Amino acid sequence: MADGEKNLAAPPKRKQEVPTYCLGKKRLLVKKHISHERRYNWTSRQAEPSENVFCDIRSLGYEEKRDLIANIKEAVAFVTTMIFLDGSSQLNSEQTLTSSVKGIVVLVKSRTDRLSSLSFSSTDSTWSAASQGDKFIYLETECSSLWEQGEQTHNKFARQVLFQILRCKVPVICFNAKDFLKTVLQVYGNGISWKQVADSIVLDPRIAAWLINSSDTVPSFECLLQYFEKSYSVETVNTDTGALRNSRHQNLVVNLQKLYTIMMGLAHDLQVQGLWKLFCTLELPLIKVLAVMETHKIHVDKQELKKTSEILGLRLKELEEEAHQIAGERFLLTSSSQLREVLFEKLKLHTLCEKIPRTERQQVASTSEVVLSKLQDLHPLPKLMLEYRQVRKMKSTYVDGLRTCMRKGFICPTWNQTGTVTGRLSSKHPNIQGISKHPVRITKKQYIKGKEEEILTISPRALFVSKKGYTFLAADFSQIELRILADLSAEPELLKLFQEPETTDIFTSLASQWKGIPSEQVKQTDREQAKRIVYSVVYGAGKERLAECLGITPHEAGHFIESFMQKYKKVHEFTKKTIGQCQNKGYVVSIMGRKRLLANINSQDYKLRTQAERQAVNFVVQGSAADLCKMAMVEIFTSVVVSPTLTARLIAQIHDELLFEVEDSQIQEFSALVKRTMESLQQTTALEVPLKVPLKVLLTTGKSWGCMTELQEM
DNA sequence: CGTAGAACCATGTGG
DNA sequence: TCCACATGGTTC
């Protein structure tokens, strides 16, 4: 190693016990001492003796900096965490607020360490938790005094160190790695392309744990420790010895070492369970995609938002008054129980109608949409309520809800990679995946001019607008789940439908077939209905449920299920086969090897068992679709990264749809890339069924997510 | 007595 | 007795 070492003060060495871990039956001793070699100047600015653990880069001289960079280049792994202003870190806080980041701590694992279990093909299961020569670097990210010359150079060096770490092609282990990358991009990304994080290899133990058991949410590092202790029966060793007590930084050092060990253990488990490839090629690269995505702001029309909120508020007032008049009573329209009283106890509408479905838990008469739809010919109130709820949802969730997420005319949703058991993503603040497609029509009374009425439509997606000079481009896999089902079941009738080029829309075809009308006359509602039928039947809906869903009699529904099963026999065989496999193994797998454990699959309880059966079938299809969409995200991301010209940014993923913001001049080139990449996933995943990706862009007249049209073939 | 929080409901997204 | 979510609201 570096020659400059001899010039520095002699390293004071301290010994420390590290927990002894067990891996399955094999016991692995990882008793080593953590080195506190004084290679660099450990003195931090706030010269508390107990904190003299980190190499604070601000205290380094020129040669020491050079040595540090050299050291980083030789490292075999990094373990890192962010420190927040309140002194907590990513390892001891549930909530990570990026605004309050104080600094970054990096444990540099040196060459002397063995990291064989990380290599892709290796079956070596030994690892060590700590070794001599490990370094701890501390980078302060908070730049309080930008004008100071010293701060500037430190920031510059910190940036150099971080990007060196990310460029190393060596694993960077971090609990909640996405937040770490995001912070790096936000703090040091100024003037530097987001493409630079793409080279990094980040490992996140949280994601590993989630892949092993997707029901475990692992909300914090502490939970991960618990999980690890359970699975490996770790002997908990008291690390709270003597001088280390009350030292948060020392605790952090121990935790970083633990994190490293845990990650190695999880890596081993992933390999054993056949999840390693999925982890490395899909979930890990996706961290970077999501980090970059979260650093991109989405513009929303603030003025328009305010205006529509007011209009909707007025309309709600009108509807409320009207409802009170019709009901002959003042009541809270938002309360389902009060509405229940009015509808069934006062007006007694249930007596004039067929049986009213009851709510699941309390077994009281439901006031749901389907019920109100049934009642709307009997009394004006139900229809009014339907409109009221529609407008209310629009205002509270989409308009006002969006406004609370907004900062200076922008929103940035948070993406959760480990939030679902099926492998899909979820988003919040706002939940951009749940924003209504359908516009709502409201009548706006013009009081000034007298009795004139104006009908206007409000579309929540239209509130999202692209930047000047940019355009939204949406690419979605059409009927992805049905295509996957066709492939997995090898149902010839279904496969044929997809392979025939003349079928433009399978649900439209199905609807026309079902209703006995030509495809041209199939309306959007018919199509939606056909879609519901297919998925309901495939995933094992009972005839009662289907009947309720479609507003037909259970007898008719039962007949339809029968004819569906008759026509697509292989689909039924597929579901039976899947359930059988699940019964044998206790889990099911998606096309990319994603797992879902289903403990109740062999339960004595009929309800629990059949639920598990449906979950099993649903997972294989939905999970596989999630795999494909994630693959598309990663592949497109890497293509853009290696391209010297392309600048397209992913805005959102709505399960089967990817929404990009593209420079106007790059639309043709980029859209071709997207289509090619997504459709070629058929080959990479060896699918029988072709994948189709119609591209939609918005018209030049209205640059919003609301009005998209199909892109002309080139 | 007011309010924090869990549970429930309704509605939206996606397939 | 389709699945998976998020959100906003009421009730207890």
XYZ file of C-alpha atoms (C1' of nucleotides) in Angstrom:
741
model
C 0.000 0.000 0.000
C 0.931 3.617 0.140
C 4.385 4.603 1.171
C 3.219 7.727 2.823
C 1.957 5.709 5.723
C 5.212 5.760 7.629
C 5.109 9.487 7.931
C 1.907 9.402 9.847
C 1.357 8.780 13.496
C 1.454 5.210 14.730
C -1.974 3.622 14.644
C -3.455 2.940 18.042
C -5.062 -0.470 17.887
C -8.024 -1.537 19.829
C -9.648 -4.886 19.930
C -13.310 -5.452 19.739
C -15.566 -8.430 19.708
C -17.835 -8.786 16.741
C -20.861 -11.061 16.967
C -20.482 -14.661 15.978
C -22.920 -15.625 13.295
C -24.301 -18.927 12.255
C -25.230 -19.686 8.720
C -27.551 -22.591 8.685
C -25.668 -25.474 10.223
C -22.312 -24.085 9.381
C -20.935 -21.859 12.035
C -18.793 -19.047 10.898
C -16.502 -17.256 13.183
C -16.061 -13.681 12.268
C -14.158 -12.695 15.331
C -11.814 -10.019 14.199
C -10.769 -6.725 15.451
C -11.741 -3.505 13.901
C -8.774 -1.502 12.976
C -8.421 2.020 14.125
C -5.231 2.546 12.317
C -4.261 6.148 12.307
C -3.402 6.342 8.719
C -5.022 9.662 8.278
C -5.677 12.403 10.659
C -8.739 11.248 12.527
C -9.366 14.434 14.358
C -12.768 15.815 13.598
C -13.585 19.473 13.936
C -15.740 19.038 16.967
C -12.872 17.493 18.830
C -14.751 15.048 20.981
C -12.425 12.183 21.770
C -15.068 9.520 21.278
C -15.793 10.756 17.791
C -12.275 10.413 16.558
C -13.170 7.418 14.506
C -13.823 8.818 11.114
C -11.429 10.205 8.650
C -12.998 13.567 8.125
C -11.895 14.576 4.676
C -11.839 18.217 5.615
C -8.828 17.632 7.796
C -6.714 16.017 5.095
C -3.660 17.460 3.472
C -2.851 17.128 -0.185
C -0.882 13.921 0.063
C -3.392 12.359 2.404
C -6.117 13.102 -0.070
C -4.126 11.497 -2.825
C -3.587 8.443 -0.642
C -7.271 8.268 0.150
C -8.191 8.240 -3.513
C -5.605 5.530 -4.117
C -7.071 3.591 -1.226
C -10.557 3.857 -2.657
C -9.370 2.579 -5.996
C -8.067 -0.557 -4.339
C -11.153 -1.208 -2.232
C -13.233 -4.311 -2.710
C -16.409 -2.946 -1.200
C -17.926 0.069 0.460
C -20.515 0.219 3.178
C -22.191 3.532 3.514
C -24.848 5.445 5.355
C -26.116 8.968 5.572
C -25.981 10.961 8.787
C -28.789 13.383 9.547
C -28.697 16.684 11.325
C -30.275 15.258 14.466
C -27.414 12.781 14.739
C -29.388 9.780 13.528
C -28.469 7.776 10.472
C -30.149 5.558 7.925
C -29.401 2.721 10.304
C -31.337 3.982 13.283
C -34.159 6.016 11.916
C -37.308 4.960 10.173
C -37.870 8.167 8.365
C -35.240 9.524 6.068
C -35.670 13.143 5.234
C -33.249 14.110 2.552
C -33.349 17.766 3.483
C -31.722 17.146 6.816
C -28.695 15.218 5.616
C -25.563 16.220 7.459
C -22.991 13.916 5.978
C -22.043 10.528 4.641
C -19.995 7.835 6.315
C -18.232 5.263 4.191
C -16.601 2.102 5.395
C -13.926 1.191 2.879
C -13.309 -2.523 2.775
C -9.742 -3.037 1.698
C -8.236 -5.641 -0.531
C -7.253 -7.952 2.304
C -10.858 -8.897 2.723
C -12.383 -11.870 1.057
C -15.541 -11.207 -0.801
C -15.919 -14.444 -2.647
C -19.573 -14.920 -1.891
C -20.338 -11.860 -3.916
C -18.990 -13.257 -7.109
C -21.737 -14.347 -9.361
C -20.934 -18.014 -9.845
C -19.170 -18.747 -6.629
C -20.594 -21.180 -4.133
C -18.152 -20.260 -1.431
C -20.187 -19.335 1.569
C -17.577 -17.959 3.874
C -17.169 -14.363 4.592
C -15.678 -12.114 7.121
C -17.251 -9.167 8.782
C -14.343 -6.958 9.476
C -10.743 -6.890 8.634
C -7.593 -5.007 9.142
C -7.157 -2.024 6.968
C -10.792 -0.995 6.875
C -11.150 2.744 6.651
C -13.945 5.025 7.671
C -14.435 8.180 5.706
C -16.665 10.994 6.765
C -17.951 13.470 4.235
C -19.879 16.460 5.404
C -22.486 17.303 2.821
C -24.003 20.246 4.564
C -22.407 23.306 3.075
C -23.245 26.019 5.529
C -20.785 28.587 4.296
C -20.589 28.449 0.567
C -18.596 31.634 0.310
C -15.737 30.255 2.305
C -12.855 29.189 0.166
C -12.081 26.199 2.374
C -15.554 24.832 2.189
C -15.493 24.994 -1.555
C -12.385 22.871 -1.863
C -13.728 20.378 0.629
C -16.958 20.078 -1.267
C -15.035 19.595 -4.441
C -12.944 16.864 -2.887
C -15.985 15.220 -1.287
C -17.566 15.080 -4.693
C -14.433 13.572 -6.139
C -14.371 10.922 -3.410
C -18.018 10.034 -3.868
C -17.883 9.742 -7.604
C -14.696 7.738 -7.306
C -16.542 5.343 -5.013
C -19.464 5.073 -7.400
C -17.203 4.605 -10.421
C -15.186 1.771 -8.898
C -17.303 -1.115 -10.175
C -17.119 -2.398 -6.656
C -20.190 -3.005 -4.507
C -21.515 -0.117 -2.465
C -23.640 -1.530 0.325
C -26.295 0.706 1.777
C -29.523 0.290 3.673
C -32.004 2.248 1.544
C -29.484 2.761 -1.223
C -31.962 4.711 -3.313
C -32.083 7.505 -0.748
C -28.302 7.563 -0.639
C -27.974 7.875 -4.408
C -30.688 10.468 -4.452
C -28.847 12.577 -1.931
C -25.603 12.232 -3.848
C -27.387 13.424 -6.948
C -29.016 16.311 -5.152
C -26.007 17.509 -3.227
C -23.255 16.869 -5.736
C -25.211 16.490 -8.922
C -25.054 20.147 -9.736
C -23.311 20.459 -13.050
C -22.709 16.745 -13.194
C -24.837 14.432 -15.234
C -27.143 11.941 -13.544
C -25.628 9.414 -15.885
C -22.611 9.188 -13.614
C -24.405 7.136 -10.992
C -25.236 4.544 -13.608
C -21.817 2.924 -13.390
C -22.165 2.170 -9.719
C -23.050 -1.169 -8.239
C -25.222 -0.611 -5.223
C -26.380 -3.387 -2.930
C -29.337 -2.932 -0.643
C -29.951 -5.552 2.028
C -33.512 -4.382 2.399
C -34.263 -5.389 -1.141
C -32.475 -8.685 -0.657
C -34.586 -9.479 2.388
C -37.709 -8.525 0.499
C -36.838 -10.838 -2.387
C -36.393 -13.706 0.037
C -39.719 -13.011 1.671
C -41.819 -10.343 0.059
C -44.190 -10.267 3.007
C -41.413 -8.901 5.208
C -41.410 -5.196 4.797
C -38.179 -4.671 6.819
C -38.944 -1.048 7.657
C -35.677 -0.362 9.478
C -32.158 -1.579 10.013
C -33.127 -2.747 13.469
C -35.754 -4.991 11.910
C -33.149 -6.315 9.544
C -30.930 -7.130 12.496
C -33.800 -8.958 14.135
C -34.583 -10.839 10.965
C -30.962 -11.785 10.644
C -30.692 -12.902 14.219
C -33.727 -15.101 13.796
C -32.615 -16.707 10.561
C -29.058 -17.272 11.622
C -29.484 -17.639 15.371
C -26.880 -15.050 16.101
C -25.427 -14.991 19.553
C -25.971 -11.432 20.568
C -22.743 -10.098 21.878
C -22.576 -7.086 24.056
C -20.784 -4.537 21.975
C -21.331 -1.919 24.594
C -17.925 -2.231 26.145
C -16.104 0.391 28.128
C -14.967 3.280 26.067
C -17.450 2.625 23.301
C -20.438 3.402 25.422
C -22.397 6.538 24.636
C -20.571 7.004 21.418
C -22.957 7.285 18.583
C -20.213 7.260 16.022
C -18.650 4.167 17.465
C -22.039 2.525 17.381
C -22.269 3.499 13.767
C -18.955 1.837 13.012
C -20.213 -1.365 14.556
C -23.458 -1.121 12.645
C -21.685 -0.608 9.347
C -19.680 -3.744 9.977
C -22.867 -5.580 10.861
C -24.490 -4.282 7.741
C -21.644 -5.649 5.690
C -21.927 -9.041 7.313
C -25.669 -9.132 6.902
C -25.392 -8.226 3.259
C -22.938 -11.045 2.717
C -25.288 -13.409 4.486
C -28.235 -12.258 2.418
C -26.184 -12.587 -0.752
C -25.512 -16.169 0.149
C -29.177 -16.820 0.834
C -30.158 -15.260 -2.459
C -27.787 -17.589 -4.260
C -29.110 -20.629 -2.438
C -32.664 -19.687 -3.265
C -31.966 -18.942 -6.905
C -32.732 -15.276 -6.470
C -29.243 -13.932 -7.056
C -29.648 -13.279 -10.732
C -32.954 -11.487 -10.250
C -31.315 -9.434 -7.532
C -28.237 -8.471 -9.550
C -29.673 -7.960 -12.978
C -33.026 -6.456 -12.142
C -33.615 -5.171 -8.648
C -30.181 -3.640 -8.049
C -29.983 -1.707 -11.315
C -33.515 -0.556 -10.667
C -32.375 1.252 -7.524
C -30.428 3.644 -9.714
C -33.328 4.079 -12.111
C -35.626 5.014 -9.251
C -33.060 7.304 -7.635
C -32.644 9.215 -10.862
C -36.397 9.241 -11.388
C -36.978 10.728 -7.939
C -34.579 13.559 -8.580
C -36.631 14.661 -11.548
C -39.381 17.125 -10.853
C -42.744 16.938 -12.543
C -44.338 20.218 -13.401
C -47.981 20.824 -12.531
C -50.151 23.739 -13.468
C -50.563 25.508 -10.160
C -52.998 28.121 -11.349
C -55.194 25.598 -13.078
C -55.139 23.464 -9.933
C -56.354 26.319 -7.790
C -59.046 27.235 -10.252
C -60.410 23.699 -10.577
C -60.359 23.275 -6.821
C -62.613 26.297 -6.513
C -64.944 25.150 -9.265
C -65.252 21.716 -7.734
C -65.865 23.265 -4.327
C -68.745 25.290 -5.699
C -70.230 22.291 -7.419
C -70.020 20.265 -4.200
C -71.914 22.959 -2.336
C -74.650 22.866 -4.965
C -74.902 19.115 -4.884
C -75.003 19.101 -1.108
C -77.893 21.530 -0.971
C -79.759 19.630 -3.628
C -79.273 16.380 -1.745
C -80.577 17.841 1.470
C -83.681 19.069 -0.306
C -84.345 15.760 -1.995
C -83.759 13.803 1.188
C -85.828 16.272 3.198
C -83.148 16.165 5.831
C -79.740 17.604 6.483
C -77.070 14.943 6.695
C -73.385 14.489 6.113
C -72.992 13.365 2.514
C -69.529 11.995 3.099
C -70.744 9.628 5.779
C -71.784 6.257 4.459
C -73.583 5.381 7.665
C -75.696 8.530 7.569
C -76.449 7.897 3.927
C -77.423 4.341 4.838
C -79.911 5.713 7.364
C -81.487 8.038 4.840
C -81.669 5.521 2.025
C -82.869 2.481 3.878
C -84.461 3.615 7.129
C -86.093 6.827 6.020
C -86.773 6.237 2.325
C -86.832 2.440 2.612
C -85.524 2.018 -0.901
C -84.373 -1.531 -0.228
C -87.978 -2.676 -0.107
C -88.504 -1.609 -3.701
C -85.466 -3.383 -4.977
C -83.697 -6.701 -5.074
C -81.473 -7.668 -2.201
C -78.885 -5.079 -1.217
C -75.364 -6.417 -0.793
C -73.886 -6.027 2.662
C -70.520 -4.757 3.752
C -67.872 -7.302 4.557
C -67.137 -6.728 8.233
C -70.187 -5.116 9.768
C -72.743 -6.825 7.582
C -74.776 -3.709 7.025
C -76.361 -2.574 3.784
C -73.750 -1.210 1.420
C -73.900 2.228 -0.133
C -71.313 1.409 -2.751
C -71.325 2.497 -6.347
C -73.029 -0.665 -7.620
C -75.803 -0.317 -5.048
C -76.401 3.319 -5.841
C -76.465 2.485 -9.542
C -79.195 -0.047 -8.922
C -81.231 2.405 -6.888
C -80.969 5.343 -9.247
C -84.301 4.739 -11.001
C -86.197 4.539 -7.740
C -85.272 7.887 -6.310
C -83.250 10.936 -7.384
C -80.950 10.763 -4.360
C -78.742 7.820 -5.405
C -77.880 9.438 -8.720
C -77.068 12.647 -6.964
C -74.884 10.791 -4.516
C -72.962 9.148 -7.330
C -72.159 12.518 -8.806
C -71.316 13.944 -5.411
C -68.838 11.178 -4.693
C -67.262 11.492 -8.101
C -66.738 15.213 -7.700
C -65.573 14.824 -4.121
C -62.981 12.211 -5.069
C -61.786 14.444 -7.831
C -61.401 17.422 -5.527
C -59.981 15.826 -2.410
C -57.662 13.241 -3.919
C -56.583 14.578 -7.255
C -56.794 18.333 -6.978
C -56.324 19.192 -3.304
C -54.297 16.060 -2.672
C -51.952 17.036 -5.428
C -51.657 20.552 -4.106
C -50.443 19.345 -0.733
C -47.685 17.384 -2.466
C -46.616 20.381 -4.440
C -43.550 22.514 -3.847
C -43.075 25.524 -6.061
C -45.111 24.158 -8.937
C -43.545 20.709 -8.927
C -44.239 17.325 -7.481
C -41.867 14.423 -6.997
C -43.393 11.110 -6.070
C -41.548 8.610 -3.908
C -41.132 5.147 -5.335
C -41.178 2.088 -3.162
C -39.379 -0.917 -4.507
C -40.285 -3.240 -1.658
C -43.859 -2.253 -1.020
C -45.715 -5.057 -2.718
C -45.713 -8.825 -2.459
C -46.095 -9.242 -6.199
C -42.932 -7.395 -7.192
C -44.689 -4.343 -8.492
C -43.668 -0.826 -7.590
C -45.775 1.546 -5.600
C -45.661 5.311 -5.388
C -46.773 7.894 -2.901
C -46.961 11.638 -2.336
C -48.684 11.574 -4.687
C -49.667 8.112 -5.757
C -49.099 8.852 -9.381
C -50.102 5.305 -10.326
C -53.612 5.945 -9.090
C -54.426 9.197 -10.776
C -57.673 8.930 -12.644
C -57.612 8.435 -16.364
C -61.169 9.450 -16.893
C -62.233 13.036 -16.970
C -65.270 14.118 -15.027
C -67.896 16.402 -16.478
C -69.415 19.069 -14.320
C -71.906 21.774 -14.994
C -70.745 25.172 -13.958
C -73.457 27.668 -13.404
C -72.808 31.155 -14.640
C -74.411 33.312 -12.020
C -73.383 36.551 -13.587
C -75.155 35.994 -16.834
C -78.210 34.508 -15.239
C -79.296 30.968 -15.934
C -76.733 29.962 -18.506
C -74.883 26.761 -17.909
C -71.500 25.713 -19.030
C -70.328 22.136 -19.133
C -66.663 21.588 -18.569
C -64.577 18.477 -18.245
C -61.841 18.075 -15.692
C -59.110 15.570 -16.328
C -56.617 15.109 -13.494
C -53.869 13.864 -15.793
C -54.105 17.034 -17.814
C -52.716 18.907 -14.818
C -49.304 17.384 -15.433
C -47.381 19.259 -18.070
C -44.009 18.750 -19.659
C -41.198 21.274 -19.571
C -40.773 23.771 -22.358
C -39.095 22.118 -25.293
C -39.972 18.680 -23.964
C -42.751 16.228 -24.644
C -44.286 13.361 -22.723
C -43.985 9.966 -24.298
C -45.936 7.023 -22.978
C -45.133 3.446 -23.844
C -47.243 0.650 -22.480
C -47.276 -3.078 -22.961
C -50.702 -3.821 -24.310
C -52.538 -6.543 -22.396
C -49.327 -7.686 -20.796
C -50.886 -9.989 -18.228
C -53.140 -11.700 -20.699
C -50.186 -12.252 -23.013
C -48.211 -13.760 -20.169
C -51.130 -15.947 -19.289
C -51.325 -17.091 -22.897
C -47.643 -17.947 -22.808
C -47.639 -19.712 -19.449
C -50.740 -21.743 -20.198
C -49.787 -22.300 -23.838
C -53.458 -21.981 -24.627
C -53.645 -22.228 -28.438
C -56.809 -20.156 -28.830
C -55.367 -17.313 -26.805
C -51.956 -17.513 -28.465
C -53.591 -17.432 -31.865
C -55.452 -14.275 -30.978
C -52.229 -12.501 -30.115
C -50.243 -13.852 -33.019
C -52.819 -12.786 -35.563
C -51.883 -9.304 -36.688
C -55.458 -8.228 -37.372
C -56.473 -8.209 -33.730
C -55.829 -4.676 -32.667
C -57.434 -4.975 -29.262
C -58.114 -8.306 -27.668
C -60.674 -7.084 -25.171
C -62.618 -5.432 -27.939
C -62.568 -8.715 -29.825
C -63.655 -10.565 -26.731
C -66.417 -8.065 -26.055
C -67.766 -8.304 -29.585
C -67.677 -12.065 -29.353
C -69.448 -12.056 -26.016
C -72.125 -9.538 -26.889
C -72.487 -10.715 -30.453
C -71.880 -7.313 -31.980
C -69.259 -6.203 -34.505
C -66.017 -4.853 -33.042
C -66.699 -1.407 -34.460
C -69.756 -1.062 -32.253
C -67.990 -2.092 -29.054
C -67.971 0.823 -26.674
C -65.359 1.641 -24.070
C -67.604 0.365 -21.283
C -68.140 -2.928 -23.092
C -64.421 -3.301 -23.420
C -63.849 -2.577 -19.736
C -66.499 -5.129 -18.877
C -64.885 -7.785 -21.044
C -61.596 -7.047 -19.350
C -63.121 -7.476 -15.927
C -64.713 -10.747 -16.932
C -61.484 -12.239 -18.229
C -59.435 -11.375 -15.167
C -62.192 -12.293 -12.745
C -62.664 -15.691 -14.297
C -58.971 -16.416 -14.637
C -58.223 -15.551 -11.040
C -61.060 -17.647 -9.710
C -63.958 -15.339 -9.024
C -67.172 -17.026 -7.984
C -70.258 -16.511 -10.095
C -71.870 -14.382 -7.384
C -68.947 -12.025 -7.267
C -68.801 -11.795 -11.020
C -72.541 -11.209 -11.202
C -72.292 -8.371 -8.735
C -69.357 -6.938 -10.593
C -71.179 -6.868 -13.888
C -74.737 -6.282 -12.761
C -76.041 -9.545 -14.188
C -77.656 -12.542 -12.528
C -75.459 -15.186 -10.906
C -76.910 -17.715 -13.301
C -75.736 -15.769 -16.319
C -72.358 -15.223 -14.683
C -72.004 -18.933 -13.984
C -72.822 -19.673 -17.581
C -70.153 -17.306 -18.734
C -67.509 -18.812 -16.463
C -68.378 -22.239 -17.821
C -68.128 -21.208 -21.445
C -64.841 -19.430 -20.759
C -63.366 -22.522 -19.144
C -64.661 -24.606 -22.032
C -63.119 -22.392 -24.658
C -59.785 -21.894 -22.919
C -59.174 -25.300 -21.358
C -55.435 -24.842 -21.011
C -55.914 -21.778 -18.860
C -57.750 -23.867 -16.333
C -55.031 -26.496 -16.530
C -52.461 -23.820 -15.872
C -54.198 -22.644 -12.725
C -54.462 -26.211 -11.468
C -50.807 -26.863 -12.210
C -49.735 -23.671 -10.453
C -51.732 -24.510 -7.357
C -50.263 -28.013 -7.366
C -46.723 -26.699 -7.512
C -47.454 -24.300 -4.714
C -48.809 -27.109 -2.568
C -45.619 -29.077 -3.073
C -43.073 -26.320 -2.606
C -44.911 -23.811 -0.486
C -44.212 -21.053 -2.968
C -44.710 -20.020 -6.593
C -42.293 -18.320 -8.980
C -42.570 -15.744 -11.754
C -40.783 -15.967 -15.093
C -37.718 -14.226 -13.686
C -37.688 -16.419 -10.602
C -39.362 -14.041 -8.212
C -40.908 -15.950 -5.333
C -44.003 -15.694 -3.259
C -44.385 -17.861 -0.205
C -47.942 -18.904 0.553
C -48.155 -20.401 4.000
C -51.865 -21.123 3.777
C -51.779 -23.124 0.584
C -52.294 -26.394 2.484
C -54.435 -24.933 5.231
C -57.406 -26.822 6.623
C -59.403 -23.611 6.580
C -61.269 -23.522 3.296
C -61.361 -19.765 3.116
C -57.672 -19.317 3.766
C -56.705 -22.131 1.443
C -58.728 -20.964 -1.540
C -57.483 -17.446 -1.021
C -53.917 -18.716 -1.151
C -54.752 -20.600 -4.317
C -55.993 -17.466 -6.008
C -52.998 -15.542 -4.765
C -50.715 -18.197 -6.209
C -52.228 -18.000 -9.679
C -52.418 -14.232 -9.567
C -48.825 -13.882 -8.459
C -47.350 -15.909 -11.294
C -49.026 -13.693 -13.880
C -48.868 -10.336 -12.118
C -45.356 -10.936 -10.823
C -44.123 -11.896 -14.269
C -45.644 -8.765 -15.746
C -43.849 -6.772 -13.058
C -40.591 -8.491 -14.044
C -40.998 -7.489 -17.651
C -41.804 -3.890 -16.872
C -38.819 -3.570 -14.572
C -36.584 -5.098 -17.233
C -37.815 -2.525 -19.689
C -37.040 0.271 -17.228
C -33.503 -0.955 -16.643
C -32.734 -1.593 -20.289
C -34.014 1.741 -21.485
C -32.132 3.462 -18.687
C -28.830 1.850 -19.688
C -29.411 2.654 -23.346
C -29.912 6.307 -22.555
C -26.882 6.328 -20.268
C -24.533 4.992 -22.936
C -25.984 7.261 -25.582
C -23.971 10.447 -25.969
C -26.985 12.397 -27.150
C -30.155 11.053 -25.552
C -31.422 12.888 -22.497
C -34.853 11.326 -21.968
C -35.973 10.981 -18.372
C -38.397 8.488 -16.890
C -41.212 10.301 -15.125
C -43.391 7.485 -13.885
C -44.181 3.810 -14.152
C -47.826 2.921 -14.055
C -47.364 -0.842 -13.892
C -47.404 -1.593 -17.582
C -46.812 1.929 -18.772
C -43.653 3.995 -18.819
C -43.980 7.737 -19.024
C -40.973 9.716 -20.243
C -40.152 13.349 -20.725
C -38.251 13.701 -23.970
C -36.551 16.571 -25.709
C -38.677 17.504 -28.699
C -35.842 16.899 -31.136
C -35.247 13.384 -29.798
C -38.769 12.005 -29.968
C -38.243 9.931 -33.076
C -34.941 8.438 -32.013
C -35.992 7.770 -28.460
C -39.421 6.353 -29.203
C -37.872 3.920 -31.651
C -35.437 2.829 -28.976
C -38.197 2.361 -26.434
C -40.395 0.345 -28.738
C -37.512 -1.834 -29.885
C -36.291 -2.450 -26.360
C -39.680 -3.300 -24.930
C -40.781 -5.546 -27.736
C -37.466 -7.385 -27.829
C -38.091 -8.544 -24.288
C -40.050 -11.327 -25.921
C -36.743 -12.831 -27.039
C -34.802 -12.158 -23.870
C -37.448 -13.840 -21.780
C -38.182 -16.518 -24.386
C -41.859 -15.717 -24.528
C -44.056 -17.515 -27.041
C -46.365 -14.613 -27.396
C -45.341 -11.388 -29.107
C -45.251 -8.205 -27.085
C -46.843 -5.106 -28.446
C -45.968 -1.574 -27.452
C -48.036 1.180 -28.989
C -46.405 4.521 -28.404
C -48.342 7.537 -27.426
C -47.176 11.088 -27.405
C -49.072 14.216 -26.739
C -50.106 16.656 -29.359
C -48.121 19.827 -29.702
C -51.191 21.831 -28.758
C -51.535 20.553 -25.210
C -48.401 19.428 -23.502
C -49.975 17.400 -20.755
C -50.350 13.843 -19.647
C -54.056 14.231 -20.217
C -54.187 14.240 -23.970
C -52.046 11.661 -25.639
C -52.303 10.367 -29.155
C -50.706 7.426 -30.839
C -47.376 8.142 -32.446
C -47.248 7.591 -36.176
C -45.100 4.739 -37.363
C -41.781 5.825 -38.732
C -63.623 16.151 27.096
C -61.002 16.333 22.933
C -58.148 13.898 20.039
C -54.790 10.092 18.276
C -55.124 5.946 16.037
C -56.939 1.687 14.301
C -60.401 -0.225 11.490
C -63.452 0.206 7.968
C -65.453 2.002 3.723
C -65.460 3.913 -0.841
C -63.033 4.967 -4.857
C -59.376 5.356 -7.874
C -55.109 2.908 -10.541
C -53.106 -1.295 -12.785
C -53.645 -6.307 -14.784
C -64.990 -16.311 -2.146
C -60.362 -12.315 -8.445
C -55.295 -9.912 -7.119
C -52.170 -5.918 -6.022
C -51.842 -1.075 -4.359
C -52.782 4.507 -2.233
C -55.677 7.977 -0.508
C -59.198 10.404 1.905
C -62.930 10.109 4.696
C -65.820 8.499 8.953
C -66.513 5.974 13.104
C -65.324 4.141 17.382
